Coordinates of C-alpha atoms in Angstrom, one line a residue:
M11 CA 6.1 -6.0 -25.2
P12 CA 4.4 -9.4 -25.1
G13 CA 0.6 -9.6 -25.3
L14 CA 0.3 -6.0 -26.9
G15 CA 0.8 -7.1 -30.6
R16 CA -2.9 -7.8 -31.1
Y17 CA -3.3 -3.9 -30.9
R18 CA -1.1 -3.3 -33.8
G19 CA -2.8 -0.9 -36.2
R20 CA -5.8 -0.4 -33.8
K21 CA -6.9 2.6 -31.8
V22 CA -6.4 2.3 -28.1
G23 CA -7.2 5.1 -25.8
V24 CA -5.1 6.0 -22.7
L25 CA -7.0 8.1 -20.2
G26 CA -4.7 9.9 -17.5
L27 CA -1.1 10.9 -18.4
A28 CA 0.4 10.4 -14.9
R29 CA 3.3 7.8 -14.4
S30 CA 1.3 4.7 -15.3
G31 CA -0.6 6.0 -18.2
L32 CA 2.4 7.5 -20.0
A33 CA 4.2 4.1 -19.4
A34 CA 1.2 2.3 -20.9
A35 CA 0.9 4.7 -23.9
R36 CA 4.7 4.2 -24.7
A37 CA 4.3 0.4 -24.6
L38 CA 1.3 0.4 -26.8
A39 CA 2.8 2.8 -29.3
A40 CA 6.0 0.7 -29.4
A41 CA 3.8 -2.4 -30.1
G42 CA 2.2 -0.6 -33.2
A43 CA -1.0 0.6 -31.6
V44 CA -2.6 4.0 -32.5
V45 CA -2.7 5.6 -29.2
L46 CA -5.1 8.4 -28.6
A47 CA -4.5 10.2 -25.3
Y48 CA -7.0 11.7 -22.9
D49 CA -6.4 14.0 -19.9
D50 CA -8.4 16.6 -18.2
D51 CA -5.2 18.7 -17.8
G52 CA -4.3 20.1 -21.3
A53 CA -0.7 21.0 -20.3
K54 CA -0.1 17.2 -19.5
L55 CA -1.6 16.2 -22.9
E56 CA 0.6 18.8 -24.7
A57 CA 3.7 17.8 -22.8
S58 CA 3.3 14.1 -23.4
G59 CA 3.6 14.6 -27.4
L60 CA 0.7 12.1 -27.7
T61 CA -2.0 12.5 -30.1
G62 CA -5.1 13.9 -28.2
G63 CA -8.3 11.9 -28.6
R64 CA -11.7 13.5 -29.3
P65 CA -14.9 12.4 -27.6
D66 CA -16.3 11.1 -31.0
D67 CA -13.2 8.8 -31.2
V68 CA -14.1 6.7 -28.1
A69 CA -16.6 4.5 -30.0
E70 CA -13.9 3.5 -32.5
L71 CA -11.4 2.3 -29.8
A72 CA -10.4 -1.3 -29.5
L73 CA -9.6 -0.7 -25.7
L74 CA -9.5 2.0 -23.2
V75 CA -6.8 2.1 -20.5
P76 CA -7.5 4.5 -17.7
S77 CA -5.1 5.4 -15.0
P78 CA -6.1 3.9 -11.6
G79 CA -6.8 7.4 -10.2
V80 CA -9.6 8.2 -12.8
P81 CA -13.0 7.6 -11.2
L82 CA -14.6 4.3 -12.7
T83 CA -17.8 4.1 -10.8
H84 CA -18.2 6.5 -7.9
P85 CA -19.3 9.3 -7.6
A86 CA -19.7 8.9 -11.4
P87 CA -17.7 7.3 -14.1
H88 CA -15.4 9.8 -15.9
P89 CA -17.2 11.0 -19.0
V90 CA -14.5 9.1 -21.4
I91 CA -15.0 5.9 -19.4
A92 CA -18.9 6.3 -19.5
A93 CA -18.6 6.8 -23.4
A94 CA -16.5 3.8 -23.7
Q95 CA -18.8 1.7 -21.6
A96 CA -21.8 2.8 -23.6
A97 CA -20.1 1.8 -26.9
G98 CA -19.0 -1.4 -25.6
V99 CA -15.3 -0.6 -25.6
P100 CA -13.3 -2.7 -23.0
V101 CA -11.9 -0.7 -20.1
V102 CA -8.8 -2.4 -18.7
G103 CA -6.0 -1.2 -16.5
D104 CA -2.3 -1.3 -17.2
V105 CA -1.6 -4.0 -14.7
Q106 CA -4.1 -6.4 -16.3
L107 CA -2.5 -5.7 -19.8
F108 CA 0.9 -6.2 -18.5
V109 CA 0.0 -9.5 -16.7
D110 CA -1.6 -10.8 -20.0
G111 CA 2.0 -10.8 -21.4
L112 CA 3.5 -12.9 -18.6
G113 CA 5.0 -16.2 -19.8
P114 CA 4.2 -19.5 -18.2
A115 CA 7.3 -19.8 -16.2
N116 CA 6.6 -16.3 -14.5
R117 CA 5.1 -16.4 -11.1
L118 CA 2.8 -13.6 -9.9
I119 CA 2.5 -12.6 -6.3
G120 CA -0.3 -10.0 -5.8
V121 CA -0.5 -8.1 -2.4
T122 CA -3.4 -6.0 -1.3
G123 CA -5.1 -4.7 1.9
T124 CA -5.8 -1.4 3.6
N125 CA -2.3 -1.0 5.3
G126 CA 1.1 -2.5 5.0
K127 CA 0.9 -3.3 1.2
S128 CA 4.1 -1.5 0.3
T129 CA 6.0 -3.0 3.1
T130 CA 5.0 -6.4 2.4
S131 CA 5.5 -6.5 -1.2
A132 CA 9.0 -4.8 -0.7
L133 CA 9.7 -7.6 1.8
I134 CA 8.6 -10.3 -0.4
H135 CA 10.7 -9.0 -3.2
H136 CA 13.7 -8.7 -1.0
L137 CA 13.3 -12.2 0.5
L138 CA 13.0 -13.7 -3.0
Q139 CA 16.2 -11.9 -4.3
H140 CA 17.9 -13.0 -0.9
A141 CA 17.0 -16.6 -1.6
G142 CA 18.5 -16.5 -5.1
V143 CA 15.2 -16.1 -7.0
R144 CA 15.0 -13.4 -9.7
A145 CA 12.2 -11.1 -8.9
V146 CA 10.8 -7.6 -9.9
L147 CA 8.7 -5.4 -7.8
G148 CA 5.9 -3.0 -9.3
G149 CA 2.3 -1.9 -9.3
N150 CA 1.3 0.5 -6.7
I151 CA 4.9 0.9 -5.3
G152 CA 7.9 2.1 -7.3
R153 CA 7.8 1.8 -11.1
A154 CA 4.8 1.6 -13.3
V155 CA 4.3 -2.0 -14.6
F156 CA 5.2 -1.1 -18.2
D157 CA 8.4 0.5 -17.0
L158 CA 9.5 -2.9 -15.9
G159 CA 10.2 -4.1 -19.5
V160 CA 9.9 -7.8 -20.6
L161 CA 10.3 -10.1 -17.6
P162 CA 13.0 -12.8 -18.0
H163 CA 12.1 -16.5 -18.0
E164 CA 11.4 -17.7 -14.5
T165 CA 11.3 -14.3 -12.9
A166 CA 8.8 -13.7 -10.2
L167 CA 6.6 -10.5 -10.4
V168 CA 5.5 -9.0 -7.0
L169 CA 2.7 -6.5 -7.4
E170 CA 1.4 -4.2 -4.9
L171 CA -2.3 -3.8 -5.8
S172 CA -4.5 -1.0 -4.7
S173 CA -8.4 -1.1 -4.7
Y174 CA -8.2 1.3 -7.7
Q175 CA -6.0 -1.1 -9.7
L176 CA -8.0 -4.2 -8.9
D177 CA -11.1 -2.5 -10.2
L178 CA -9.5 -2.3 -13.5
C179 CA -8.5 -6.1 -13.6
Q180 CA -10.5 -8.8 -15.0
D181 CA -8.3 -12.0 -15.0
L182 CA -5.1 -11.5 -13.0
R183 CA -4.5 -15.2 -12.0
P184 CA -2.1 -14.6 -9.2
D185 CA -0.3 -17.7 -8.0
V186 CA -0.3 -16.4 -4.5
A187 CA -2.9 -13.7 -3.4
V188 CA -2.0 -11.8 -0.2
W189 CA -4.7 -9.9 1.7
L190 CA -3.2 -8.2 4.9
N191 CA -6.2 -6.4 6.6
M192 CA -9.4 -4.4 5.9
A193 CA -10.3 -1.1 7.5
P194 CA -12.3 2.0 6.1
D195 CA -10.5 3.8 3.4
H196 CA -11.2 5.4 -0.1
L197 CA -14.8 5.4 0.6
D198 CA -15.0 8.6 -1.5
R199 CA -13.9 6.4 -4.5
H200 CA -15.9 3.2 -3.9
G201 CA -19.2 4.8 -2.4
D202 CA -19.2 2.7 0.8
M203 CA -17.4 0.0 2.6
D204 CA -19.2 -2.9 0.6
G205 CA -17.8 -1.2 -2.6
Y206 CA -14.4 -1.1 -1.2
L207 CA -14.4 -4.7 0.0
R208 CA -15.7 -5.9 -3.4
A209 CA -12.8 -4.2 -5.2
K210 CA -10.3 -5.8 -2.8
R211 CA -11.9 -9.3 -3.1
R212 CA -11.3 -9.2 -6.8
L213 CA -7.8 -10.4 -6.1
F214 CA -9.2 -13.7 -5.0
D215 CA -12.0 -13.8 -7.3
Q216 CA -9.5 -13.8 -10.2
Q217 CA -7.3 -16.7 -9.0
R218 CA -7.3 -20.0 -10.7
P219 CA -8.6 -22.9 -8.5
E220 CA -5.0 -24.0 -7.8
G221 CA -3.9 -20.5 -6.6
I222 CA -3.1 -19.9 -2.9
A223 CA -4.5 -17.2 -0.7
V224 CA -2.5 -15.8 2.3
V225 CA -5.2 -13.9 4.4
G226 CA -4.5 -11.7 7.5
T227 CA -7.2 -12.7 10.1
D228 CA -6.6 -9.9 12.8
D229 CA -9.7 -8.0 11.9
P230 CA -13.3 -9.1 11.7
L231 CA -13.8 -8.5 7.9
S232 CA -10.6 -10.3 7.1
R233 CA -11.5 -13.3 9.1
A234 CA -14.9 -13.5 7.2
V235 CA -13.0 -13.3 4.0
H236 CA -10.7 -16.2 5.1
A237 CA -13.6 -18.3 6.3
G238 CA -15.4 -17.8 3.0
L239 CA -12.4 -19.0 1.1
V240 CA -12.0 -22.2 3.3
A241 CA -15.8 -22.9 3.0
A242 CA -15.4 -22.5 -0.9
G243 CA -12.5 -25.4 -0.8
R244 CA -9.8 -22.8 -1.5
D245 CA -6.2 -23.2 -0.2
A246 CA -6.2 -20.3 2.1
R247 CA -3.6 -19.8 4.7
A248 CA -4.1 -17.6 7.7
V249 CA -1.8 -15.0 9.1
A250 CA -2.2 -13.3 12.4
V251 CA -0.5 -11.5 15.3
T252 CA -3.4 -11.6 17.8
H253 CA -4.0 -15.3 17.8
P254 CA -2.5 -18.7 16.8
V255 CA -3.6 -20.3 13.3
E256 CA -3.8 -23.7 12.2
K257 CA -2.5 -23.3 8.8
G258 CA -0.2 -20.4 7.8
A259 CA 1.9 -18.1 10.0
F260 CA 1.5 -16.2 13.2
V261 CA 3.4 -14.1 15.6
R262 CA 3.4 -14.7 19.3
D263 CA 5.5 -12.7 21.8
G264 CA 7.5 -11.4 18.8
V265 CA 8.4 -14.8 17.4
L266 CA 7.3 -15.8 14.0
H267 CA 5.8 -19.2 13.9
E268 CA 4.8 -21.4 11.0
A269 CA 1.7 -23.4 11.4
A270 CA 0.6 -26.7 9.6
A271 CA -1.8 -29.4 10.6
G272 CA -2.5 -27.6 13.8
E273 CA 1.2 -27.8 14.9
A274 CA 3.2 -24.5 15.3
V275 CA 7.0 -24.3 14.9
P276 CA 9.0 -21.1 15.7
V277 CA 11.1 -19.9 12.8
L278 CA 12.4 -16.4 13.6
D279 CA 12.5 -13.8 16.5
L280 CA 11.4 -10.6 14.9
R281 CA 12.0 -8.4 17.8
P282 CA 15.8 -7.5 17.2
L283 CA 14.7 -6.4 13.5
P284 CA 14.5 -2.5 13.5
T285 CA 12.9 -2.1 10.1
L286 CA 10.0 -4.4 11.2
R287 CA 9.1 -2.8 14.5
G288 CA 5.6 -3.2 15.9
A289 CA 2.6 -5.5 15.6
H290 CA 1.6 -4.3 12.2
N291 CA 5.0 -5.0 10.8
H292 CA 5.1 -8.5 12.5
Q293 CA 1.7 -9.0 10.5
N294 CA 3.6 -8.0 7.3
A295 CA 6.5 -10.3 8.1
A296 CA 4.2 -13.2 8.7
A297 CA 2.2 -12.6 5.4
A298 CA 5.6 -12.4 3.5
Y299 CA 6.7 -15.6 5.1
A300 CA 3.5 -17.4 4.4
A301 CA 3.5 -16.2 0.8
L302 CA 7.0 -17.5 0.1
R303 CA 6.2 -20.8 1.6
A304 CA 3.1 -20.9 -0.7
L305 CA 5.5 -20.4 -3.5
G306 CA 7.3 -23.4 -2.5
L307 CA 10.5 -21.8 -0.9
K308 CA 12.1 -23.6 2.1
G309 CA 11.7 -21.8 5.3
E310 CA 15.4 -21.7 6.1
S311 CA 16.0 -19.9 2.8
I312 CA 13.4 -17.3 3.7
V313 CA 14.4 -16.4 7.1
R314 CA 18.1 -15.7 6.2
G315 CA 16.8 -12.5 4.3
F316 CA 14.8 -10.8 7.1
A317 CA 17.9 -9.3 8.8
T318 CA 19.1 -7.4 5.8
F319 CA 15.5 -5.9 4.9
P320 CA 16.3 -2.0 4.7
G321 CA 12.6 -0.9 5.2
L322 CA 10.9 1.8 3.2
P323 CA 10.8 5.5 3.5
H324 CA 7.8 7.1 5.3
R325 CA 7.0 3.8 7.1
M326 CA 8.3 3.8 10.7
E327 CA 11.4 5.5 9.5
E328 CA 13.7 6.7 12.3
V329 CA 14.9 9.9 10.8
A330 CA 17.1 11.5 13.7
R331 CA 17.7 11.4 17.3
I332 CA 18.4 14.2 19.7
G333 CA 19.5 12.7 23.1
G334 CA 17.0 10.4 24.2
V335 CA 14.4 11.5 21.6
R336 CA 13.8 9.4 18.7
L337 CA 12.1 11.0 15.6
V338 CA 10.1 8.8 13.5
N339 CA 8.5 9.5 10.2
D340 CA 5.3 7.5 9.5
S341 CA 3.7 9.8 6.9
K342 CA 2.4 6.8 5.1
A343 CA -0.1 6.4 8.1
T344 CA -2.7 8.2 6.1
N345 CA -5.8 6.7 7.9
P346 CA -6.7 6.1 11.5
D347 CA -6.2 2.5 11.3
A348 CA -2.5 2.8 10.1
A349 CA -1.9 5.5 12.7
M350 CA -3.2 3.1 15.5
R351 CA -0.7 0.5 14.3
S352 CA 2.1 3.0 14.5
L353 CA 1.1 4.2 18.0
G354 CA 1.2 0.7 19.3
A355 CA 4.8 0.3 18.5
F356 CA 6.4 2.7 20.9
E357 CA 6.1 4.0 24.5
N358 CA 6.1 7.7 25.5
V359 CA 4.9 9.1 22.3
F360 CA 4.6 12.7 21.5
W361 CA 2.2 12.4 18.5
I362 CA 2.1 14.6 15.4
A363 CA -1.3 14.1 13.6
G364 CA -3.6 15.8 11.2
G365 CA -4.0 16.8 7.6
R366 CA -7.1 16.2 5.3
A367 CA -9.5 14.0 7.1
K368 CA -10.9 10.8 5.3
P369 CA -14.5 9.7 6.0
G370 CA -15.2 8.0 9.3
G371 CA -13.8 10.2 11.9
F372 CA -11.0 9.4 14.5
C373 CA -13.1 8.0 17.5
D374 CA -11.5 4.5 16.7
L375 CA -8.2 5.8 17.9
R376 CA -9.3 6.3 21.5
P377 CA -8.3 2.6 22.7
H378 CA -4.8 3.2 21.2
L379 CA -3.6 6.2 23.0
G380 CA -2.0 4.5 26.0
A381 CA 1.4 5.4 25.0
V382 CA 0.6 9.0 23.9
R383 CA 1.7 11.7 26.3
R384 CA 0.5 14.6 24.1
A385 CA -0.8 15.3 20.5
F386 CA 0.2 18.0 18.2
L387 CA -2.3 18.6 15.5
I388 CA -1.9 20.1 12.1
G389 CA -3.9 20.9 9.2
E390 CA -7.6 20.8 8.3
A391 CA -8.4 17.9 10.5
A392 CA -6.9 19.3 13.7
P393 CA -10.1 20.3 15.3
L394 CA -11.9 17.1 14.3
I395 CA -9.1 15.0 15.8
A396 CA -9.1 17.0 19.1
R397 CA -13.0 16.6 19.4
D398 CA -13.0 12.8 18.5
L399 CA -10.2 12.0 21.1
G400 CA -12.5 13.3 23.6
G401 CA -9.9 14.8 26.0
L402 CA -8.1 11.5 26.4
V403 CA -4.9 13.1 25.7
P404 CA -3.7 16.8 25.8
C405 CA -4.0 18.3 22.3
V406 CA -2.1 21.1 20.9
A407 CA -3.4 23.1 17.9
A408 CA 0.1 23.5 16.2
G409 CA -1.3 24.3 12.7
T410 CA 1.9 23.4 10.6
L411 CA 4.3 20.6 10.6
E412 CA 7.3 22.7 11.6
A413 CA 5.4 24.4 14.5
A414 CA 4.3 20.9 15.6
L415 CA 7.8 19.4 15.5
D416 CA 9.2 22.4 17.5
A417 CA 6.5 22.2 20.2
A418 CA 6.9 18.4 20.4
L419 CA 10.6 18.6 20.9
D420 CA 10.2 21.3 23.5
A421 CA 7.7 19.1 25.3
A422 CA 9.9 15.9 25.0
S423 CA 12.9 17.6 26.2
G424 CA 14.7 16.2 29.4
L425 CA 12.1 13.3 29.7
G426 CA 14.5 10.5 28.9
E427 CA 13.7 8.0 26.1
V428 CA 10.8 9.2 24.3
T429 CA 9.4 9.2 20.6
V430 CA 8.2 12.1 18.5
L431 CA 6.1 10.4 16.0
L432 CA 4.5 11.6 12.8
A433 CA 1.6 9.4 12.2
P434 CA -0.9 11.7 10.6
A435 CA -4.1 9.4 10.4
C436 CA -4.9 11.8 7.4
A437 CA -4.3 12.5 3.8
S438 CA -1.7 15.2 3.0
F439 CA -3.4 17.3 0.3
D440 CA -4.4 20.2 2.4
Q441 CA -0.6 21.1 3.0
F442 CA 1.4 18.8 0.8
R443 CA 1.5 17.3 -2.5
S444 CA 1.7 13.6 -1.2
F445 CA 2.5 11.6 1.9
E446 CA 6.1 11.5 0.4
H447 CA 6.3 15.2 0.3
R448 CA 5.0 15.4 3.8
G449 CA 7.5 12.9 5.0
D450 CA 10.3 14.4 3.2
A451 CA 9.5 17.7 5.0
F452 CA 9.5 16.0 8.4
R453 CA 12.7 14.2 7.8
A454 CA 14.4 17.5 6.7
L455 CA 13.0 19.5 9.7
A456 CA 14.0 16.7 12.2
R457 CA 17.5 16.5 10.9
A458 CA 17.8 20.1 11.0
A459 CA 16.8 20.2 14.5
A460 CA 19.2 17.4 15.3
G461 CA 22.0 19.4 13.6
R462 CA 21.2 22.4 15.8
A463 CA 21.1 20.3 18.9
Q464 CA 24.5 18.8 18.1
G465 CA 26.1 22.3 17.5
A466 CA 24.6 23.8 20.6

């Protein structure tokens, strides 16, 4: 793998043996590095077949590669990271190592933000391929970067980048850096909102002067980031769905516009596209368009690909219909900001929410409940959500996802065109392994209910 040869014969530690850690360990070993593996789960270490590292080995490492999920700073560094920092051992993430091996003809597009990263990254990748540009997709979506292999000449790399991954990067140098939005999330990892914001800003801080920034400007924090980049003389292009912009892309009345020199030109009506429903997906679409224009693609070659974008599982995914009832899986709405975006995309909503609460509460959801007929609450956060909604909508304490879906379908029966929406506003870990596990369960339950209704 390009860039890893300098570690041949040298000791390199890999901390955390989940997907990205194992891929990095394999790549380093193939390059001739002496890989020492660390994981708090002894069974994972044994199953990996890698040589386990000892605490005394850390000072001898040429490099430590932690998995993104391993605590770097807050509430305290993992002991292996702390030992490496004390010994002056570089602590670098797998994304940075992979990017170090890119060739001069490889273009890098990095995508971050609190919500919409996966959809926007996948959409950029899809539009590039549809326009005839070779591209691969990785990072916080799909495959670990070291499972992507060696990138061919003139291949674009689209990376979804979480705050955890950005914390472990020092010199990414993206040609185009996309920032979608900013809302409280992962505060248990970053300590506070300032820490979270600093981690995200690293995407812009590590650009070369000629790099182009694409910044969503629909929330106050992101507007401030965009203004700061402009004030610093950077090429920063704005994206919005709540107001026009002078340079970049915006959506007005469902129509995507390109803006340059204060003039706006309509380029695509987004309203007929089922996989890009709602204002939040319109923001994603505008960001993808602006990013590819920044990369030098012509507008007409970009817009042709939108109609064939298949969307992503667990993001506004219509999984079944029962008469006039649409059942939608938005399990990826793991925080209130994501849930309010989902709620704004439908009318007559029977809403399933709950799980494990993140810091910050649910009061911010109150202005976004106009379409909600009733809420069906599950998991640990159910009483907190009911309290914070303040009686604005009727709430049913359903307990489990299955009970919530049954109750929602009963309530929605015979009311015409309505939507039963799973948009939890919470993490999944009280009842499920992941948001994917939760979404898969909802999909299976919804399709089983549709099958029963069809056979009745």
